[in-house]
Amino acid sequence: MLVLGIESSCDETGVALVQTRGQDAPILLADALYSQIAMHQPFGGVVPELASRDHIRRVLPLTREVMQRAQRALAEVDVVAYTRGPGLAGALLVGAGVACSLAAALGKPAMGVHHLEGHLLSPFLSADPPEFPFVALLVSGGHTQLMRVDRVGSYEMLGETIDDAAGEAFDKSAKLMGLPYPGGSHLARLALGGDGAAFKLPRPLLHSGNLDFSFSGLKTAVLTQAKKLGPELESRKADLAASTQAAIVEVLVKKTLAALSQTALKRLVVAGGVGANALLRSQLDAACRQRGIRVHYPELAFCTDNGAMIAMAAGMRLQAGLVDLPMLQGRYAFDVKPRWNLSEFLPGPVPAG
Ligand code: KG4
Ligand code: ZN
């Protein structure tokens, strides 16, 4: 089956085409992405209305590009998948509206996908995909979660953030250091030239005894430190960036190791934008090597939002028999779920919308 995937939950328009194949992970035939980062940068964050309008401009040209690259015709597409949530309501509506209209025009089913399931399954796009079961650390701009994944559609929440997400902690700290949006990668780059032990910053919930996270206090501590430095901030920025990164990464690594020992699983998947962080990767790699645990990451291009992970998640759900295609056929009414807990819709078939 050919599955077209459309992602439009935030500030990236992504489209991709995958082909399902028996029990092996679906294969990616082509993908295309347009990032709105430059458009939002002057505002220091995503402007939802601008995001929606830009998705409208990009989604069809990207779809054409994907079909052309894959050398396939739209009429060959068997299922049109789209991100149903969570994300920005207006932005989601663009992807959902276009996907359902396209599916209706083609007479094929449309299927809503959970954005986080896309991130979770994104390592299956790599040449060395993981095997089930595994522990997943999902670290994005909006979510920080540890999950036990036994198979497609079976996700047990082990712990999550009670306030800010790890990516948010990176972004907010970067913003108050005067770095451009989105701050995570800028802060990481600046941190390369700094000393991670220069400032003592809190490691929230490190010894809480559970697998939950909290990052809002850290952001406040960074702000306090920045104010204390005053004019000196400029010359100590790299140290402050390195210390912030060290605090976030230490908490993520320790909690992930605790999740691995709690579940006794020997495989770890790291997904979401913060999974691109080099310090996080090197510390997880080192700790997991010592413990005989294999770590899988999505390819860098598929760490942040993209259409390939949405097409992949849809393809894997279809292959796992979790989707009632005849039930979806002809049903093109849709809704979006800006707030949507992954455990809410799983296990079971994707709702028709
Ligand atoms: O998964 P993603 O693209 O979007 C969401 O679904 O939220 O993640 C974006 C987040 C942003 O907070 C961004 O600053 C962060 O990932 N990020 C990084 C790095 N690259 C992206 N954070 C730390 N280090 C990086 N290298
Ligand atoms: Zn995302």
Short mmCIF file of C-alpha atoms in Angstrom, two decimals, residues 56-57 83 85 105 114 128 154 181-182 194 219 254 262 275 350 352:
data_model
loop_
_atom_site.label_atom_id
_atom_site.label_comp_id
_atom_site.label_asym_id
_atom_site.label_seq_id
_atom_site.Cartn_x
_atom_site.Cartn_y
_atom_site.Cartn_z
CA ILE A 56 -1.81 26.50 3.22
CA ARG A 57 0.80 27.91 0.85
CA THR A 83 -1.48 14.71 11.93
CA GLY A 85 -3.03 16.30 17.04
CA ALA A 105 -11.14 13.46 -4.46
CA HIS A 114 -1.06 11.07 16.63
CA ASP A 128 19.04 0.21 11.60
CA SER A 154 0.93 -0.38 22.84
CA TYR A 181 14.13 31.08 18.05
CA PRO A 182 14.03 28.09 18.27
CA GLY A 194 31.42 26.98 27.70
CA LYS A 219 14.20 28.28 33.59
CA LYS A 254 19.33 9.75 34.90
CA GLN A 262 12.70 -0.41 36.13
CA GLY A 275 17.00 14.05 20.60
CA VAL A 350 -7.62 5.42 14.81
CA ALA A 352 -12.50 8.24 11.84
#
